[in-house]
Every structure is written in C-alpha cells, then in structure tokens.
Amino acid sequence: MRMMTFAKRCTKEILRDPINLGFGLGFPLVLLLLLSSLQANIPVSLFEIDTLTPGITVFGLSFMTLFSATLIAKDRESALLQRLYTTPLTGLDFIIGYMLPILPIALGQTIICYLFAIPLGLTFSINIIYAVIGIIPMAIFNIALGLLFGSILGVKQVGGICGALLTNLSAWLSGVWFDLELVGGFFEKLANVLPFVHAAELEKALFHGDFEAAASHIMPIIIYSVFATVVAVFCFLGQMKKQ
Amino acid sequence: MQAIKTMGLVKRYKNLTAVDNLNLEIQQGELFSLLGVNGAGKTTTIKMLSCLTKPTSGDAIVGGYSITKEPEQVKRLIGVSPQETAVAPNLSVKENLELICGIHGFSKEKTKAKIRELSEQFTLDTVLQRKAGKLSGGFQRRVSIAMALISEPQILFLDEPTLGLDVIARHDLWEVIYSLKGKITIILTTHYMEEAEALSDRIGIMKSGHLLAVGTVEELNRKAHTNDFETAFVSIVKEGAL
C-alpha cells in the first residue's frame, strides 16, 4: 500500500514532465521517421524498418535511465526525500517505488515504437509481442542505472551523464547506427562485452522469430541487469543512510 | 511530562563538531525554539532528533523512545517540515496531501476528512488543485507544514519555516504555527529573533554546536541584563553563556 502510493506519485511526476515525454517518446519516433526516409532514398540494410525498429526500441530505453535518475536526484535536492525518510517508508518501498513505475513506461514506449513503424512498412506479426516482452531485462538494466546515477549524482550531473553520455554510448555500442564489424578492433570487442549490442540483437532476433539467436543474447543482459540492480540498491541505501 | 530529552548528544563530521554535548529537556505541548546564527547546529540537532542523522555519541528520548535504538517508533510519533520546501512539484496540493496520507496507510474516508481539515486549517482550499511547484514560497511552506501534520504527530519539527519569505507571508505562517501551540510539541529552528520571541514558550540559543542558554524570553533578557531580546541574544552569543 505505502509502496504503491509512492510508486503512483513517481509515475505522475514522470508523466507530467513535458521534457520527459518529448524526449522519451518523441525522439525515438523522430529517429524512426528520419532514418526510414533516408533508407527509402539511399538503401542501407541497417536502416530497413524491420531491422531499425528493434534497435530503436533499445536505444529508447536509455531515456528510462534519464527519467529515473532525474526524478531521484531532484527528490534528493528538493528535500522531499528527507521528509519521506522520516515516514514509515522503508528502503525497499523507495527502491521498488522508484523502479516499478518506469517499467510500464518503457513497455509503453516500445509498443508505441512498433505501432508507429507499422505504417512505415514494418512487418506485422505475433513476434512483435515477443519483442515487447523481450525488452524487459534491458529495461530493468536501464532503470537500475537510473537508480544508481540518481543516488550518487546531482540533477545537473544526471543531465550530462545520463542525458548525453549514456544515450550516445547506448547508441554507438548497440550497433543500431553502424555495423560494429566495420569498426572492428577494440571498439567491437568493447561493444560485445557491454549489454547494448546484445539487447539490440535480442530484439531483432525476437522480432524475426529466431529464438535460438535470441537465447544466445539474453544471458549477458540478465547478468548486467542483476549486477546493476544490486549496485544501485547498495548505492541508494548508502545515500539514504548518509542523509 | 517530557516530550524530548537529549543526553550528551554529539554530531561530528570529520574535523567539524556540528553539535557538542547537547543536554536539553522539552516538555509536552511546549513550543521550543532553537535560535542561532548560521552553522550553530540547529538543523543538525533537528536531523538527529528526527532520526535523519545518527548521533556520533549520546542519545535522545523522543516521545519515550530512543533515537538510536528505536528510530522506527520515533518516526511514528513525529512530523518534520525540512528547511527547504519538501513538496512534490508536479503534483497538485491535494495529491501531495494524499501522498502522505497513503504513506501513513489512511483509508479513503480518512484521507478525505484529513485533507478537508488541513485545507481549512491552512486556508489551502483555493490552491488544492494547483501544482505545488507553481505556488508562492509562503503557500509551499504551508503545504509543507500541512504534510508534516497529516500523521497527527505528537512532536512537530519545523526547520527554519519562514526562511526566505516576505514579511506578510512570514506573519501569515506565524499565525498558522501559533494556532498549533499547546496542541502538540513543536520544535522550531530559526535565526529570526522576532520569530522566536513571538512564538516560543522557551528558547535555546546555540552557537558553534553548543547550547549557550535556555529559558523564556524574560529569563534570557534578565540573564543578559536587558529588556530587548535582540540585545540579549547578541550578548549571549558574543560572551558565551554569560
């Protein structure tokens, strides 16, 4: 009950921020539109709508990190958290209350991306449902990163780290914008160690119904999600104690 | 009956001693002000008493419970209005009040009744549907104090409640605070002499983490051999405990 009340409040705070909505939902759609238009004029296999859309849904998740980190950092700076720390809310109530509302937003964003891509030529099939479900582990990873950054950074720093750095890293290292094999070397190795490219490949595989390929990419994402969640919880409880 | 008793309360941050060996007793129903210049240790004292910060040593009994051993029980008895405005900015005033009601597990009926009661008490009726972040500083502080009162606390901590407000908003808020006098125990921090003088039953003067003097305005004036409280405050702070 207590936790759900807090989660409801977090949902309202996020959804009532026009910048959040504009960037989180609008930006991936604009990219879909622009890149599919580009592909129509200069054919690039990477930007074919059936390949591009799953990648864009993964890229869109980086905004979930920005949402949750900004909300937590703002709460810390505004002393709202200080007030709430004097109530019977527990550490677990806070953590779930911050993380839970962003998951449906992430799923909503993914669904909107796929629906938006259908008139642009996306193949409509039952696999879209699998792809939407398959995004959950990566969404948890991004939300946990938000909890982590929101616990240790201020609002301005969150804007720089999550708004600029993370969205770019997620874009470059996911192989959505360019073929990582073409870059090769250390960059490709680094991309393969991190979860972004696996998340993009998982989405593509699920969308194309290639479950064998999907299975080979899901493990690294789950490991990263669990690890990020544990570190984020630790950092959040640490700052809570510090308060 | 005592609402708060501190016993050798100390808070150290690396090389800085923010509060040093604080021994203080506050009676139930009393409005007690902690007065001091910036850095006196007022906010740190409130943070320790409201279980936001653990003391480095010493202890305090708040409403019969130890802040170091029974913080959860203490949290059930207190309400806190922090120094900075602590409202959810994108939520309406009503939603802010509902948030705290929900956190304290109130039923729908009790929530409605509580919001009605507090909006009357704090004249919030006209702003109930407005976003809290868009209100004036004075109204935000009112909402903040109303939120602190939702849990029907026995002890209310108000940390610099009128800081940064214009003179009218400050006087309006004084009226609100005055209306609470005697109903619950209030611990208020301020660095405004006239605020402490107008509202308090007793005043504790702090400087550099030390409690220099405690008493009513008259007692403190007598101690400093003056009839003017500001002069008394300056003498006490400049000359230690006199």
PDB file of N, CA and C in Angstrom, chain A residues 1-2 5-6 9 12-14 16-17 74-90 240-243, chain B residues 47 50 52-53 75-76 80-82 84-92 95 98-100 102-104 106 131 144-145 147-148:
ATOM      1  N   MET A   1       0.841  -1.210   0.000  1.00  0.00           N
ATOM      2  CA  MET A   1       0.000   0.000   0.000  1.00  0.00           C
ATOM      3  C   MET A   1       0.877   1.262   0.000  1.00  0.00           C
ATOM      4  N   ARG A   2       1.787   1.340   1.029  1.00  0.00           N
ATOM      5  CA  ARG A   2       2.682   2.501   1.141  1.00  0.00           C
ATOM      6  C   ARG A   2       3.533   2.633  -0.113  1.00  0.00           C
ATOM      7  N   THR A   5       1.568   3.720  -3.157  1.00  0.00           N
ATOM      8  CA  THR A   5       1.271   5.154  -3.092  1.00  0.00           C
ATOM      9  C   THR A   5       2.472   5.940  -3.609  1.00  0.00           C
ATOM     10  N   PHE A   6       3.655   5.526  -3.167  1.00  0.00           N
ATOM     11  CA  PHE A   6       4.871   6.219  -3.583  1.00  0.00           C
ATOM     12  C   PHE A   6       5.132   5.998  -5.078  1.00  0.00           C
ATOM     13  N   ARG A   9       2.922   8.175  -7.159  1.00  0.00           N
ATOM     14  CA  ARG A   9       3.424   9.556  -7.170  1.00  0.00           C
ATOM     15  C   ARG A   9       4.579   9.688  -8.181  1.00  0.00           C
ATOM     16  N   LYS A  12       3.288   9.856 -11.726  1.00  0.00           N
ATOM     17  CA  LYS A  12       2.716  11.174 -12.042  1.00  0.00           C
ATOM     18  C   LYS A  12       3.820  12.191 -12.299  1.00  0.00           C
ATOM     19  N   GLU A  13       4.843  12.175 -11.461  1.00  0.00           N
ATOM     20  CA  GLU A  13       5.937  13.140 -11.623  1.00  0.00           C
ATOM     21  C   GLU A  13       6.603  12.974 -12.992  1.00  0.00           C
ATOM     22  N   ILE A  14       6.803  11.741 -13.419  1.00  0.00           N
ATOM     23  CA  ILE A  14       7.481  11.497 -14.700  1.00  0.00           C
ATOM     24  C   ILE A  14       6.568  11.892 -15.862  1.00  0.00           C
ATOM     25  N   ARG A  16       4.120  13.880 -15.992  1.00  0.00           N
ATOM     26  CA  ARG A  16       3.716  15.281 -16.076  1.00  0.00           C
ATOM     27  C   ARG A  16       4.851  16.215 -16.463  1.00  0.00           C
ATOM     28  N   ASP A  17       6.012  15.614 -16.740  1.00  0.00           N
ATOM     29  CA  ASP A  17       7.140  16.435 -17.157  1.00  0.00           C
ATOM     30  C   ASP A  17       7.188  16.437 -18.686  1.00  0.00           C
ATOM     31  N   LYS A  74      16.347  14.918  -8.280  1.00  0.00           N
ATOM     32  CA  LYS A  74      15.508  16.076  -7.934  1.00  0.00           C
ATOM     33  C   LYS A  74      14.927  15.915  -6.536  1.00  0.00           C
ATOM     34  N   ASP A  75      14.439  14.739  -6.238  1.00  0.00           N
ATOM     35  CA  ASP A  75      13.866  14.479  -4.911  1.00  0.00           C
ATOM     36  C   ASP A  75      14.904  14.706  -3.816  1.00  0.00           C
ATOM     37  N   ARG A  76      16.131  14.248  -4.103  1.00  0.00           N
ATOM     38  CA  ARG A  76      17.192  14.416  -3.100  1.00  0.00           C
ATOM     39  C   ARG A  76      17.488  15.893  -2.893  1.00  0.00           C
ATOM     40  N   GLU A  77      17.570  16.627  -4.001  1.00  0.00           N
ATOM     41  CA  GLU A  77      17.927  18.044  -3.897  1.00  0.00           C
ATOM     42  C   GLU A  77      16.802  18.896  -3.304  1.00  0.00           C
ATOM     43  N   SER A  78      15.549  18.473  -3.501  1.00  0.00           N
ATOM     44  CA  SER A  78      14.430  19.299  -3.041  1.00  0.00           C
ATOM     45  C   SER A  78      14.057  19.018  -1.583  1.00  0.00           C
ATOM     46  N   ALA A  79      14.729  18.085  -0.938  1.00  0.00           N
ATOM     47  CA  ALA A  79      14.458  17.714   0.458  1.00  0.00           C
ATOM     48  C   ALA A  79      13.166  16.918   0.612  1.00  0.00           C
ATOM     49  N   LEU A  80      12.537  16.566  -0.519  1.00  0.00           N
ATOM     50  CA  LEU A  80      11.341  15.727  -0.408  1.00  0.00           C
ATOM     51  C   LEU A  80      11.716  14.362   0.170  1.00  0.00           C
ATOM     52  N   LEU A  81      12.855  13.845  -0.296  1.00  0.00           N
ATOM     53  CA  LEU A  81      13.282  12.541   0.223  1.00  0.00           C
ATOM     54  C   LEU A  81      13.560  12.612   1.715  1.00  0.00           C
ATOM     55  N   GLN A  82      14.148  13.743   2.131  1.00  0.00           N
ATOM     56  CA  GLN A  82      14.444  13.921   3.549  1.00  0.00           C
ATOM     57  C   GLN A  82      13.156  13.802   4.371  1.00  0.00           C
ATOM     58  N   ARG A  83      12.097  14.448   3.860  1.00  0.00           N
ATOM     59  CA  ARG A  83      10.810  14.368   4.545  1.00  0.00           C
ATOM     60  C   ARG A  83      10.304  12.919   4.570  1.00  0.00           C
ATOM     61  N   LEU A  84      10.418  12.255   3.401  1.00  0.00           N
ATOM     62  CA  LEU A  84       9.879  10.900   3.308  1.00  0.00           C
ATOM     63  C   LEU A  84      10.690   9.907   4.150  1.00  0.00           C
ATOM     64  N   TYR A  85      11.980  10.220   4.364  1.00  0.00           N
ATOM     65  CA  TYR A  85      12.795   9.349   5.220  1.00  0.00           C
ATOM     66  C   TYR A  85      12.322   9.375   6.671  1.00  0.00           C
ATOM     67  N   THR A  86      11.558  10.402   7.039  1.00  0.00           N
ATOM     68  CA  THR A  86      11.060  10.459   8.422  1.00  0.00           C
ATOM     69  C   THR A  86       9.682   9.788   8.551  1.00  0.00           C
ATOM     70  N   THR A  87       9.213   9.185   7.459  1.00  0.00           N
ATOM     71  CA  THR A  87       7.930   8.467   7.486  1.00  0.00           C
ATOM     72  C   THR A  87       8.208   6.963   7.598  1.00  0.00           C
ATOM     73  N   PRO A  88       7.171   6.154   7.752  1.00  0.00           N
ATOM     74  CA  PRO A  88       7.430   4.709   7.862  1.00  0.00           C
ATOM     75  C   PRO A  88       7.848   4.011   6.561  1.00  0.00           C
ATOM     76  N   LEU A  89       8.074   4.750   5.473  1.00  0.00           N
ATOM     77  CA  LEU A  89       8.536   4.103   4.232  1.00  0.00           C
ATOM     78  C   LEU A  89       9.903   3.455   4.468  1.00  0.00           C
ATOM     79  N   THR A  90      10.057   2.215   3.978  1.00  0.00           N
ATOM     80  CA  THR A  90      11.340   1.521   4.154  1.00  0.00           C
ATOM     81  C   THR A  90      12.199   1.681   2.900  1.00  0.00           C
ATOM     82  N   MET A 240      20.827   6.881   1.479  1.00  0.00           N
ATOM     83  CA  MET A 240      19.712   7.006   2.430  1.00  0.00           C
ATOM     84  C   MET A 240      20.272   7.075   3.858  1.00  0.00           C
ATOM     85  N   LYS A 241      21.264   6.220   4.108  1.00  0.00           N
ATOM     86  CA  LYS A 241      21.892   6.185   5.422  1.00  0.00           C
ATOM     87  C   LYS A 241      22.630   7.497   5.688  1.00  0.00           C
ATOM     88  N   LYS A 242      23.284   7.989   4.636  1.00  0.00           N
ATOM     89  CA  LYS A 242      24.057   9.220   4.719  1.00  0.00           C
ATOM     90  C   LYS A 242      23.166  10.412   5.046  1.00  0.00           C
ATOM     91  N   GLN A 243      21.937  10.384   4.497  1.00  0.00           N
ATOM     92  CA  GLN A 243      21.002  11.500   4.723  1.00  0.00           C
ATOM     93  C   GLN A 243      20.715  11.666   6.207  1.00  0.00           C
TER      94      GLN A 243
ATOM     95  N   LYS B  47      17.873  17.154  12.761  1.00  0.00           N
ATOM     96  CA  LYS B  47      18.080  15.931  11.964  1.00  0.00           C
ATOM     97  C   LYS B  47      18.338  14.725  12.861  1.00  0.00           C
ATOM     98  N   SER B  50      15.033  13.784  14.628  1.00  0.00           N
ATOM     99  CA  SER B  50      14.024  13.184  13.742  1.00  0.00           C
ATOM    100  C   SER B  50      14.567  11.933  13.041  1.00  0.00           C
ATOM    101  N   LEU B  52      17.061  11.418  11.135  1.00  0.00           N
ATOM    102  CA  LEU B  52      17.622  11.539   9.784  1.00  0.00           C
ATOM    103  C   LEU B  52      19.134  11.362   9.808  1.00  0.00           C
ATOM    104  N   THR B  53      19.732  11.695  10.938  1.00  0.00           N
ATOM    105  CA  THR B  53      21.183  11.570  11.102  1.00  0.00           C
ATOM    106  C   THR B  53      21.452  10.881  12.425  1.00  0.00           C
ATOM    107  N   LYS B  75       9.837   7.609  14.514  1.00  0.00           N
ATOM    108  CA  LYS B  75       9.291   8.123  13.244  1.00  0.00           C
ATOM    109  C   LYS B  75       7.771   8.111  13.226  1.00  0.00           C
ATOM    110  N   ARG B  76       7.169   7.202  13.989  1.00  0.00           N
ATOM    111  CA  ARG B  76       5.699   7.138  14.023  1.00  0.00           C
ATOM    112  C   ARG B  76       5.092   8.279  14.840  1.00  0.00           C
ATOM    113  N   VAL B  80       7.904  16.172  10.295  1.00  0.00           N
ATOM    114  CA  VAL B  80       9.051  17.044  10.004  1.00  0.00           C
ATOM    115  C   VAL B  80       8.744  17.917   8.792  1.00  0.00           C
ATOM    116  N   SER B  81       8.995  19.206   8.940  1.00  0.00           N
ATOM    117  CA  SER B  81       8.948  20.093   7.790  1.00  0.00           C
ATOM    118  C   SER B  81      10.374  20.611   7.586  1.00  0.00           C
ATOM    119  N   PRO B  82      11.095  20.048   6.591  1.00  0.00           N
ATOM    120  CA  PRO B  82      12.508  20.402   6.423  1.00  0.00           C
ATOM    121  C   PRO B  82      12.713  21.861   6.012  1.00  0.00           C
ATOM    122  N   GLU B  84      14.352  23.223   3.409  1.00  0.00           N
ATOM    123  CA  GLU B  84      13.956  23.513   2.038  1.00  0.00           C
ATOM    124  C   GLU B  84      12.534  22.995   1.836  1.00  0.00           C
ATOM    125  N   THR B  85      11.856  23.592   0.869  1.00  0.00           N
ATOM    126  CA  THR B  85      10.478  23.176   0.649  1.00  0.00           C
ATOM    127  C   THR B  85      10.446  21.735   0.149  1.00  0.00           C
ATOM    128  N   ALA B  86       9.759  20.901   0.878  1.00  0.00           N
ATOM    129  CA  ALA B  86       9.757  19.480   0.547  1.00  0.00           C
ATOM    130  C   ALA B  86       8.394  19.042   0.035  1.00  0.00           C
ATOM    131  N   VAL B  87       8.068  19.485  -1.155  1.00  0.00           N
ATOM    132  CA  VAL B  87       6.810  19.069  -1.770  1.00  0.00           C
ATOM    133  C   VAL B  87       7.126  18.436  -3.127  1.00  0.00           C
ATOM    134  N   ALA B  88       6.206  17.598  -3.611  1.00  0.00           N
ATOM    135  CA  ALA B  88       6.374  17.021  -4.949  1.00  0.00           C
ATOM    136  C   ALA B  88       5.856  18.067  -5.946  1.00  0.00           C
ATOM    137  N   PRO B  89       6.738  18.666  -6.756  1.00  0.00           N
ATOM    138  CA  PRO B  89       6.361  19.852  -7.530  1.00  0.00           C
ATOM    139  C   PRO B  89       5.325  19.625  -8.625  1.00  0.00           C
ATOM    140  N   ASN B  90       5.346  18.444  -9.243  1.00  0.00           N
ATOM    141  CA  ASN B  90       4.401  18.199 -10.347  1.00  0.00           C
ATOM    142  C   ASN B  90       3.063  17.645  -9.880  1.00  0.00           C
ATOM    143  N   LEU B  91       2.937  17.481  -8.566  1.00  0.00           N
ATOM    144  CA  LEU B  91       1.670  17.002  -8.006  1.00  0.00           C
ATOM    145  C   LEU B  91       0.888  18.201  -7.488  1.00  0.00           C
ATOM    146  N   SER B  92      -0.433  18.104  -7.549  1.00  0.00           N
ATOM    147  CA  SER B  92      -1.244  19.193  -7.003  1.00  0.00           C
ATOM    148  C   SER B  92      -1.127  19.169  -5.474  1.00  0.00           C
ATOM    149  N   GLU B  95      -2.893  16.238  -4.191  1.00  0.00           N
ATOM    150  CA  GLU B  95      -2.157  14.982  -4.393  1.00  0.00           C
ATOM    151  C   GLU B  95      -0.976  14.858  -3.429  1.00  0.00           C
ATOM    152  N   GLU B  98      -2.513  13.745  -0.295  1.00  0.00           N
ATOM    153  CA  GLU B  98      -2.929  12.333  -0.456  1.00  0.00           C
ATOM    154  C   GLU B  98      -1.725  11.395  -0.381  1.00  0.00           C
ATOM    155  N   LEU B  99      -0.603  11.855  -0.938  1.00  0.00           N
ATOM    156  CA  LEU B  99       0.619  11.037  -0.915  1.00  0.00           C
ATOM    157  C   LEU B  99       1.003  10.684   0.521  1.00  0.00           C
ATOM    158  N   ILE B 100       1.031  11.694   1.382  1.00  0.00           N
ATOM    159  CA  ILE B 100       1.438  11.441   2.768  1.00  0.00           C
ATOM    160  C   ILE B 100       0.369  10.604   3.498  1.00  0.00           C
ATOM    161  N   GLY B 102      -1.485   8.336   2.120  1.00  0.00           N
ATOM    162  CA  GLY B 102      -1.286   6.970   1.632  1.00  0.00           C
ATOM    163  C   GLY B 102      -0.084   6.305   2.282  1.00  0.00           C
ATOM    164  N   ILE B 103       0.988   7.074   2.435  1.00  0.00           N
ATOM    165  CA  ILE B 103       2.199   6.524   3.057  1.00  0.00           C
ATOM    166  C   ILE B 103       1.928   6.123   4.511  1.00  0.00           C
ATOM    167  N   HIS B 104       1.019   6.850   5.148  1.00  0.00           N
ATOM    168  CA  HIS B 104       0.684   6.508   6.543  1.00  0.00           C
ATOM    169  C   HIS B 104      -0.478   5.520   6.623  1.00  0.00           C
ATOM    170  N   PHE B 106      -3.660   5.622   5.475  1.00  0.00           N
ATOM    171  CA  PHE B 106      -5.022   6.093   5.762  1.00  0.00           C
ATOM    172  C   PHE B 106      -6.019   5.492   4.771  1.00  0.00           C
ATOM    173  N   LYS B 131      -0.697  22.906  -9.014  1.00  0.00           N
ATOM    174  CA  LYS B 131       0.558  22.178  -8.834  1.00  0.00           C
ATOM    175  C   LYS B 131       1.366  22.829  -7.719  1.00  0.00           C
ATOM    176  N   SER B 144       3.863  22.349   3.077  1.00  0.00           N
ATOM    177  CA  SER B 144       4.906  21.534   3.702  1.00  0.00           C
ATOM    178  C   SER B 144       4.563  21.231   5.169  1.00  0.00           C
ATOM    179  N   ILE B 145       4.093  22.252   5.882  1.00  0.00           N
ATOM    180  CA  ILE B 145       3.742  22.032   7.293  1.00  0.00           C
ATOM    181  C   ILE B 145       2.482  21.169   7.389  1.00  0.00           C
ATOM    182  N   MET B 147       1.620  18.884   5.359  1.00  0.00           N
ATOM    183  CA  MET B 147       2.046  17.499   5.090  1.00  0.00           C
ATOM    184  C   MET B 147       2.671  16.871   6.339  1.00  0.00           C
ATOM    185  N   ALA B 148       3.403  17.693   7.085  1.00  0.00           N
ATOM    186  CA  ALA B 148       4.051  17.182   8.301  1.00  0.00           C
ATOM    187  C   ALA B 148       3.022  16.847   9.384  1.00  0.00           C
TER     188      ALA B 148
END
